[in-house]
């Protein structure tokens, strides 16, 4: 973590000669502090809850147990945490994910089948779709997935449960799995009690409440107050000169056209502007980027610098950087890291099955 200031030189440079670290024409402008508020605003410091599923500590705690409990998978050996694990920034550190019947965790996991697309992190998903101006009481987060096919976290949560490659496996039919899970959960007295407490009704175990609990837990995992947020809130010393140069290059080279707002993402799909391989996906957030390698929808960029290098000579998407910009932009992107993100792991889950599934 680069918390030490690299230099105490004044941040605002007027002449090229007085500014260290620069390397090309325009270095004066690259060093200069600007008003960034039209492009970026800090990430909210508390999560956002929809009226249909307001904050509740008991829901959040129940959701955490469900997230780690392989009872939600067809063959009782895979959990959400098999592919969204805190040790890998709540993603899985893999190019493509192995779900049902896989064994192991992260790059070491092995199994029969992989997902067709790279697993994103679930950090900050409560803020997905947030912009500089839409954080109001009726903000609704989303959409989700690389193709935006799901609107809310509640809707998303049952997706992997019904997907054979992710959690369903091949021994139960997709149309039967939710009823099967409800039956299984009802047979565990601790779950009966936890659902009743979380939803304040008897007989509270059903698919809708399973989804609500999972979404409540996901909304807990946020990473505000990074150095970039401190900088945007007025602490000019929060970034080093190189990081400010990187920030300015990020804006001037056209990155912020898509990577803007508190999440550094417009959460949009830009038709005709594929970043790699002619496949158009939605702009991902760049928050906590250091924790979530590999990058891109196909995991094809192993390191952060590789993901930046994809943008060299990209007149086709109106972006222009060259190799002497990579390090500055990387330095800036790492100011979006908050390494104190929630990394809790339950010791046991109510089903008595192995916590997380076969991930050891
Ligand atoms: C086999 C690995 C695997 C498992 C198990 C899994 N996921 Fe995922 N998850 C993925 C992949 C891959 C994607 C991206 C899919 C896509 O975009 O089409 C994803 C996407 C998501 C997203 C959307 C994130 C975004 O920014 O759009 C959320 C939220 C999520 N998963 C939560 C969950 C929850 C909750 C569970 C458990 C019920 C779960 N996942 C189980 C691999 C997995
Ligand atoms: C036209 C919109 C657009 C522009 C402009 C743009 N990006 Fe992206 N960015 C995306 C999309 C879409 C993806 C995902 C691409 C994929 O997976 O196929 C992405 C992915 C990334 C990733 C990987 C994130 C992850 O978690 O996988 C990084 C890092 C990144 N962009 C940085 C930049 C930088 C630096 C610039 C400027 C040099 C830039 N982007 C310009 C839309 C854009």
Coordinates of C-alpha atoms and ligand atoms in Angstrom, one line a residue:
X1 CA 0.0 0.0 0.0
X2 CA 1.4 3.4 -1.0
X3 CA 0.4 5.5 1.9
X4 CA 3.6 7.4 2.2
X5 CA 3.8 10.6 0.2
X6 CA 6.5 10.3 -2.4
X7 CA 7.3 13.9 -2.5
X8 CA 6.7 17.1 -0.6
X9 CA 7.1 19.3 -3.7
X10 CA 4.2 21.6 -4.1
X11 CA 1.5 20.0 -6.1
X12 CA 0.7 22.8 -8.4
X13 CA 3.5 23.3 -10.9
X14 CA 3.6 26.2 -13.3
X15 CA 6.8 25.6 -15.2
X16 CA 7.9 22.3 -16.8
X17 CA 11.3 22.5 -15.1
X18 CA 10.0 22.7 -11.6
X19 CA 7.8 19.6 -12.0
X20 CA 9.5 16.2 -11.4
X21 CA 8.2 13.0 -12.8
X22 CA 6.7 14.3 -16.1
X23 CA 8.0 13.1 -19.4
X24 CA 6.2 14.7 -22.3
X25 CA 4.7 17.9 -23.6
X26 CA 1.7 19.0 -21.6
X27 CA 3.4 18.0 -18.3
X28 CA 2.5 21.4 -16.8
X29 CA -1.2 20.7 -17.4
X30 CA -0.8 17.1 -16.2
X31 CA 0.6 18.3 -12.9
X32 CA -2.0 21.0 -12.3
X33 CA -4.9 20.4 -9.9
X34 CA -8.3 21.0 -11.4
X35 CA -11.9 21.0 -10.4
X36 CA -12.9 17.4 -10.8
X37 CA -16.4 17.6 -9.5
X38 CA -18.1 17.4 -12.8
X39 CA -16.3 14.1 -13.5
X40 CA -16.0 12.3 -10.2
X41 CA -17.6 12.6 -6.7
X42 CA -16.7 10.5 -3.6
X43 CA -18.3 7.1 -3.1
X44 CA -21.1 7.4 -0.5
X45 CA -19.9 6.3 2.9
X46 CA -23.0 4.3 3.7
X47 CA -24.7 1.7 1.7
X48 CA -28.0 2.3 -0.1
X49 CA -31.1 0.2 0.5
X50 CA -34.3 0.0 -1.6
X51 CA -37.7 0.5 0.1
X52 CA -38.6 -3.0 -0.9
X53 CA -35.7 -4.4 1.2
X54 CA -34.7 -1.9 3.8
X55 CA -31.6 -2.3 6.0
X56 CA -31.9 -4.9 8.7
X57 CA -29.0 -6.3 10.7
X58 CA -30.7 -9.7 11.1
X59 CA -31.3 -9.9 7.3
X60 CA -27.7 -9.0 6.6
X61 CA -26.4 -11.7 9.0
X62 CA -28.8 -14.3 7.6
X63 CA -27.6 -13.3 4.1
X64 CA -24.0 -13.8 5.1
X65 CA -24.7 -17.4 6.2
X66 CA -26.6 -18.2 3.1
X67 CA -23.8 -16.7 1.0
X68 CA -21.4 -19.2 2.5
X69 CA -23.8 -22.2 2.8
X70 CA -23.5 -24.8 0.0
X71 CA -27.1 -25.9 0.9
X72 CA -28.1 -23.4 -1.8
X73 CA -26.4 -25.6 -4.5
X74 CA -27.9 -28.6 -6.2
X75 CA -25.2 -31.0 -5.0
X76 CA -24.5 -29.1 -1.7
X77 CA -20.9 -28.5 -2.5
X78 CA -20.8 -24.9 -4.0
X79 CA -21.7 -21.6 -2.4
X80 CA -21.6 -18.0 -3.6
X81 CA -18.3 -17.7 -1.8
X82 CA -16.8 -20.4 -4.1
X83 CA -16.6 -17.7 -6.8
X84 CA -16.9 -14.4 -4.7
X85 CA -14.4 -14.9 -2.0
X86 CA -12.8 -12.2 0.3
X87 CA -9.3 -13.6 -0.3
X88 CA -9.7 -12.7 -4.0
X89 CA -11.4 -9.3 -3.5
X90 CA -14.8 -11.0 -3.5
X91 CA -14.2 -12.3 -7.0
X92 CA -12.2 -15.6 -7.5
X93 CA -8.9 -14.6 -9.1
X94 CA -9.6 -16.8 -12.0
X95 CA -10.0 -16.1 -15.8
X96 CA -13.2 -18.2 -15.8
X97 CA -15.0 -19.6 -12.7
X98 CA -15.6 -23.2 -11.7
X99 CA -18.8 -23.8 -9.8
X100 CA -20.8 -27.0 -9.3
X101 CA -18.7 -29.9 -8.2
X102 CA -15.5 -28.0 -8.4
X103 CA -12.8 -28.4 -5.7
X104 CA -10.4 -25.8 -4.3
X105 CA -10.3 -22.0 -4.3
X106 CA -9.1 -19.3 -6.6
X107 CA -6.6 -20.2 -9.4
X108 CA -6.1 -23.6 -7.8
X109 CA -9.7 -24.6 -8.1
X110 CA -10.4 -27.4 -10.6
X111 CA -13.5 -29.1 -12.0
X112 CA -15.3 -30.1 -15.1
X113 CA -16.7 -26.9 -16.5
X114 CA -16.1 -23.2 -16.4
X115 CA -18.4 -20.2 -16.7
X116 CA -18.3 -18.5 -20.2
X117 CA -17.4 -15.1 -18.6
X118 CA -15.1 -13.8 -15.9
X119 CA -16.5 -13.4 -12.4
X120 CA -16.7 -9.7 -11.2
X121 CA -16.4 -8.7 -7.6
X122 CA -19.4 -8.1 -5.5
X123 CA -17.7 -5.2 -3.6
X124 CA -19.7 -2.0 -3.9
X125 CA -22.6 -3.6 -5.9
X126 CA -24.9 -1.5 -3.8
X127 CA -23.6 1.5 -5.7
X128 CA -23.8 0.0 -9.2
X129 CA -25.3 2.7 -11.5
X130 CA -24.6 5.6 -9.1
X131 CA -23.7 8.8 -10.8
X132 CA -22.5 12.2 -9.6
X133 CA -26.0 13.4 -9.3
X134 CA -28.4 10.5 -8.8
X135 CA -27.7 9.6 -5.1
X136 CA -31.1 10.4 -3.8
X137 CA -33.5 8.5 -1.6
X138 CA -35.1 6.8 -4.6
X139 CA -31.8 5.7 -6.1
X140 CA -32.2 2.1 -7.3
X141 CA -28.9 0.3 -8.0
X142 CA -28.2 -1.7 -11.1
X143 CA -28.3 -3.1 -13.7
X144 CA -26.0 -6.1 -13.2
X145 CA -24.0 -8.6 -15.1
X146 CA -21.6 -7.8 -18.0
X147 CA -24.6 -7.4 -20.3
X148 CA -26.9 -5.6 -17.7
X149 CA -29.5 -8.3 -18.1
X150 CA -30.6 -8.1 -14.4
X151 CA -32.0 -5.0 -12.7
X152 CA -31.7 -5.6 -9.0
X153 CA -29.5 -7.5 -6.6
X154 CA -32.6 -9.4 -5.4
X155 CA -33.3 -10.5 -9.0
X156 CA -29.6 -11.4 -9.5
X157 CA -29.3 -13.6 -6.5
X158 CA -31.3 -16.5 -7.7
X159 CA -29.5 -16.5 -11.1
X160 CA -26.5 -18.6 -10.0
X161 CA -28.7 -21.0 -8.0
X162 CA -30.5 -21.9 -11.2
X163 CA -27.4 -22.1 -13.4
X164 CA -26.0 -25.6 -13.9
X165 CA -22.4 -24.5 -14.3
X166 CA -22.5 -22.2 -11.2
X167 CA -24.5 -23.9 -8.4
X168 CA -27.3 -26.1 -9.8
X169 CA -25.3 -28.9 -11.2
X170 CA -27.1 -31.7 -13.2
X171 CA -28.9 -33.7 -10.6
X172 CA -31.9 -31.4 -10.1
X173 CA -34.0 -29.6 -12.6
X174 CA -33.8 -25.8 -12.8
X175 CA -37.6 -25.5 -12.2
X176 CA -37.4 -27.6 -9.0
X177 CA -34.3 -26.1 -7.3
X178 CA -35.9 -23.2 -5.4
X179 CA -38.6 -25.5 -3.9
X180 CA -35.9 -28.0 -3.0
X181 CA -33.9 -25.3 -1.3
X182 CA -36.9 -24.1 0.6
X183 CA -37.6 -27.6 1.8
X184 CA -33.9 -28.1 2.8
X185 CA -33.8 -24.8 4.8
X186 CA -37.1 -25.5 6.5
X187 CA -35.6 -28.7 7.9
X188 CA -32.8 -26.7 9.7
X189 CA -34.3 -25.2 12.9
X190 CA -31.7 -22.5 13.0
X191 CA -32.7 -21.2 9.6
X192 CA -36.4 -21.3 10.5
X193 CA -35.6 -19.0 13.4
X194 CA -33.2 -16.7 11.5
X195 CA -35.7 -16.2 8.7
X196 CA -38.5 -15.4 11.1
X197 CA -36.4 -12.9 12.9
X198 CA -35.1 -11.3 9.7
X199 CA -38.6 -10.9 8.1
X200 CA -40.8 -10.7 11.2
X201 CA -43.3 -13.3 10.0
X202 CA -43.8 -17.0 10.6
X203 CA -43.1 -19.3 7.7
X204 CA -40.6 -16.8 6.2
X205 CA -38.6 -19.2 4.1
X206 CA -39.3 -18.7 0.4
X207 CA -37.3 -17.7 -2.6
X208 CA -38.1 -14.0 -2.4
X209 CA -36.7 -13.8 1.2
X210 CA -33.6 -15.9 0.3
X211 CA -32.9 -13.3 -2.4
X212 CA -33.6 -10.4 -0.1
X213 CA -31.2 -11.8 2.6
X214 CA -28.4 -12.4 0.1
X215 CA -28.8 -8.9 -1.4
X216 CA -28.7 -7.4 2.1
X217 CA -25.4 -9.1 2.8
X218 CA -23.9 -8.0 -0.5
X219 CA -24.9 -4.4 0.3
X220 CA -22.6 -4.5 3.4
X221 CA -19.4 -4.8 1.4
X222 CA -18.4 -1.3 0.5
X223 CA -15.1 0.4 0.1
X224 CA -15.5 4.2 0.6
X225 CA -12.9 6.7 2.0
X226 CA -10.0 5.7 -0.3
X227 CA -7.3 8.2 -0.9
X228 CA -9.0 9.3 -4.1
X229 CA -12.2 9.9 -2.1
X230 CA -10.2 11.9 0.5
X231 CA -8.6 13.9 -2.4
X232 CA -12.0 14.6 -4.0
X233 CA -13.3 15.7 -0.5
X234 CA -10.6 18.4 -0.4
X235 CA -7.4 16.8 0.9
X236 CA -5.0 17.8 -1.8
X237 CA -2.1 15.9 -0.1
X238 CA -4.0 12.6 -0.3
X239 CA -2.5 12.0 -3.8
X240 CA 1.1 12.1 -4.8
X241 CA 2.3 14.1 -7.9
X242 CA 2.5 11.0 -10.0
X243 CA -1.1 10.0 -9.0
X244 CA -2.4 13.5 -9.9
X245 CA -0.6 13.2 -13.3
X246 CA -2.2 9.8 -13.8
X247 CA -5.6 11.3 -12.9
X248 CA -5.3 14.1 -15.4
X249 CA -4.0 11.7 -18.1
X250 CA -7.0 9.4 -17.3
X251 CA -9.4 12.3 -18.0
X252 CA -7.4 13.8 -21.0
X253 CA -7.0 10.5 -22.8
X254 CA -10.7 9.9 -22.8
X255 CA -11.0 7.2 -20.1
X256 CA -13.5 9.2 -18.0
X257 CA -16.0 9.3 -20.9
X258 CA -17.0 5.8 -19.7
X259 CA -15.2 5.5 -16.3
X260 CA -16.7 8.4 -14.5
X261 CA -18.8 9.1 -11.3
X262 CA -18.3 7.6 -7.9
X263 CA -17.8 4.1 -9.2
X264 CA -15.6 5.2 -12.1
X265 CA -18.2 3.6 -14.3
X266 CA -21.2 4.9 -16.2
X267 CA -22.5 1.3 -15.9
X268 CA -23.5 1.5 -19.5
X269 CA -23.0 -0.4 -22.7
X270 CA -21.4 1.5 -25.6
X271 CA -22.5 -0.2 -28.9
X272 CA -19.8 -0.3 -31.5
X273 CA -17.1 0.4 -29.0
X274 CA -15.8 -3.0 -27.9
X275 CA -12.7 -2.8 -25.8
X276 CA -11.5 -6.3 -26.7
X277 CA -12.4 -8.9 -29.2
X278 CA -15.4 -7.1 -30.7
X279 CA -17.5 -8.0 -27.6
X280 CA -19.4 -5.1 -26.1
X281 CA -20.0 -5.3 -22.4
X282 CA -20.9 -2.8 -19.8
X283 CA -18.3 -0.5 -18.3
X284 CA -17.0 -2.1 -15.1
X285 CA -16.3 -0.1 -11.9
X286 CA -12.6 0.5 -11.2
X287 CA -13.0 0.6 -7.4
X288 CA -10.6 -1.6 -5.5
X289 CA -9.1 -2.7 -8.7
X290 CA -5.9 -4.0 -7.2
X291 CA -7.8 -6.7 -5.4
X292 CA -9.7 -8.1 -8.4
X293 CA -7.2 -9.4 -11.0
X294 CA -7.5 -10.7 -13.7
X295 CA -9.4 -8.1 -15.6
X296 CA -11.9 -7.8 -18.5
X297 CA -14.9 -9.9 -19.2
X298 CA -12.7 -12.7 -20.5
X299 CA -10.1 -12.3 -17.8
X300 CA -7.5 -11.7 -20.6
X301 CA -5.6 -9.0 -18.7
X302 CA -3.6 -10.6 -16.0
X303 CA -2.2 -7.5 -14.3
X304 CA -3.6 -4.0 -14.0
X305 CA -0.9 -2.6 -16.3
X306 CA -2.0 -5.1 -19.0
X307 CA -5.6 -3.9 -18.7
X308 CA -4.3 -0.3 -19.2
X309 CA -2.1 -1.3 -22.2
X310 CA -5.2 -2.5 -24.0
X311 CA -5.9 1.2 -24.6
X312 CA -2.7 2.0 -26.5
X313 CA -3.5 3.5 -29.9
X314 CA -7.2 3.2 -29.7
X315 CA -8.4 5.9 -32.0
X316 CA -11.4 3.6 -32.7
X317 CA -12.8 4.4 -29.2
X318 CA -11.4 7.9 -29.1
X319 CA -8.8 7.0 -26.5
X320 CA -5.2 7.7 -26.8
X321 CA -2.4 6.7 -24.5
X322 CA 1.1 5.3 -25.1
X323 CA 3.4 3.3 -23.0
X324 CA 4.9 6.3 -21.1
X325 CA 1.4 6.9 -19.7
X326 CA 0.8 3.4 -18.3
X327 CA 2.6 3.8 -15.0
X328 CA 1.0 7.2 -14.1
X329 CA -2.5 5.9 -14.9
X330 CA -1.8 2.7 -12.9
X331 CA -0.6 4.8 -9.9
X332 CA -3.8 6.8 -10.1
X333 CA -6.0 3.7 -10.3
X334 CA -4.4 2.3 -7.2
X335 CA -5.6 5.3 -5.2
X336 CA -9.1 3.7 -5.6
X337 CA -8.0 0.8 -3.2
X338 CA -9.4 0.5 0.2
X339 CA -7.7 -2.6 1.7
X340 CA -9.8 -2.5 4.8
X341 CA -12.8 -4.0 3.0
X342 CA -15.0 -6.5 4.9
X343 CA -13.4 -10.0 4.8
X344 CA -15.4 -11.9 7.3
X345 CA -15.8 -15.7 7.0
X346 CA -18.3 -17.6 9.1
X347 CA -16.8 -20.5 11.2
X348 CA -19.9 -22.7 10.6
X349 CA -23.1 -22.5 8.6
X350 CA -26.5 -23.7 10.0
X351 CA -26.7 -26.6 7.6
X352 CA -23.6 -28.1 9.1
X353 CA -22.2 -28.5 5.6
X354 CA -18.6 -27.3 4.8
X355 CA -18.4 -23.5 5.0
X356 CA -18.2 -22.2 1.4
X357 CA -18.4 -25.6 -0.2
X358 CA -15.4 -27.6 -1.4
X359 CA -13.1 -24.7 -1.3
X360 CA -10.2 -26.0 0.8
Ligands
LIG1 C1 -19.3 -20.5 -10.5 C2 -19.0 -19.2 -9.9 C3 -20.1 -18.4 -9.3 C4 -20.9 -18.6 -8.3 C5 -21.0 -19.9 -7.5 C6 -21.7 -17.4 -8.1 N1 -21.3 -16.5 -8.9 FE1 -21.9 -14.5 -9.0 N2 -21.0 -14.3 -10.7 C7 -20.2 -15.2 -11.4 C8 -20.0 -14.8 -12.7 C9 -19.1 -15.5 -13.8 C10 -20.7 -13.6 -12.9 C11 -20.8 -12.7 -14.2 C12 -21.9 -13.3 -15.0 C13 -22.3 -12.5 -16.1 O1 -22.1 -11.3 -16.1 O2 -23.0 -13.0 -17.1 C14 -21.3 -13.3 -11.6 C15 -22.0 -12.1 -11.3 C16 -22.5 -11.8 -10.1 C17 -23.1 -10.5 -9.7 C18 -23.1 -9.3 -10.6 C19 -22.0 -8.3 -10.3 C20 -22.1 -7.2 -11.2 O3 -21.3 -6.3 -11.0 O4 -22.8 -7.2 -12.2 C21 -23.5 -10.6 -8.4 C22 -24.1 -9.6 -7.5 C23 -23.2 -12.0 -8.0 N3 -22.6 -12.7 -9.0 C24 -23.6 -12.5 -6.8 C25 -23.6 -13.9 -6.5 C26 -24.4 -14.6 -5.5 C27 -25.2 -13.9 -4.5 C28 -24.1 -15.9 -5.6 C29 -24.7 -17.0 -4.8 C30 -26.2 -17.1 -4.8 C31 -23.2 -16.1 -6.7 N4 -22.9 -14.9 -7.3 C32 -22.6 -17.3 -7.1 C33 -19.7 -16.4 -10.8 C34 -20.3 -17.0 -9.7
LIG2 C1 -16.0 3.4 -24.5 C2 -15.9 3.3 -23.0 C3 -14.6 3.1 -22.4 C4 -13.5 3.9 -22.4 C5 -13.3 5.2 -23.2 C6 -12.5 3.3 -21.6 N1 -13.0 2.2 -21.0 FE1 -12.0 0.9 -19.7 N2 -13.5 -0.4 -19.8 C7 -14.7 -0.2 -20.6 C8 -15.3 -1.5 -20.7 C9 -16.6 -1.8 -21.5 C10 -14.5 -2.4 -20.1 C11 -14.7 -4.0 -20.0 C12 -14.2 -4.5 -21.4 C13 -14.3 -6.0 -21.5 O1 -14.2 -6.7 -20.5 O2 -14.4 -6.4 -22.7 C14 -13.4 -1.7 -19.5 C15 -12.4 -2.3 -18.7 C16 -11.4 -1.6 -18.1 C17 -10.5 -2.1 -17.1 C18 -10.6 -3.5 -16.5 C19 -11.6 -3.5 -15.3 C20 -12.0 -4.8 -14.8 O3 -12.3 -4.9 -13.6 O4 -11.9 -5.8 -15.6 C21 -9.6 -1.1 -16.8 C22 -8.5 -1.2 -15.8 C23 -10.0 0.0 -17.6 N3 -11.1 -0.3 -18.4 C24 -9.3 1.2 -17.7 C25 -9.5 2.2 -18.7 C26 -8.5 3.2 -19.0 C27 -7.2 3.5 -18.3 C28 -9.1 4.0 -20.0 C29 -8.4 5.1 -20.8 C30 -7.1 4.9 -21.3 C31 -10.4 3.4 -20.3 N4 -10.6 2.3 -19.5 C32 -11.2 3.8 -21.3 C33 -15.1 1.0 -21.1 C34 -14.3 2.0 -21.5

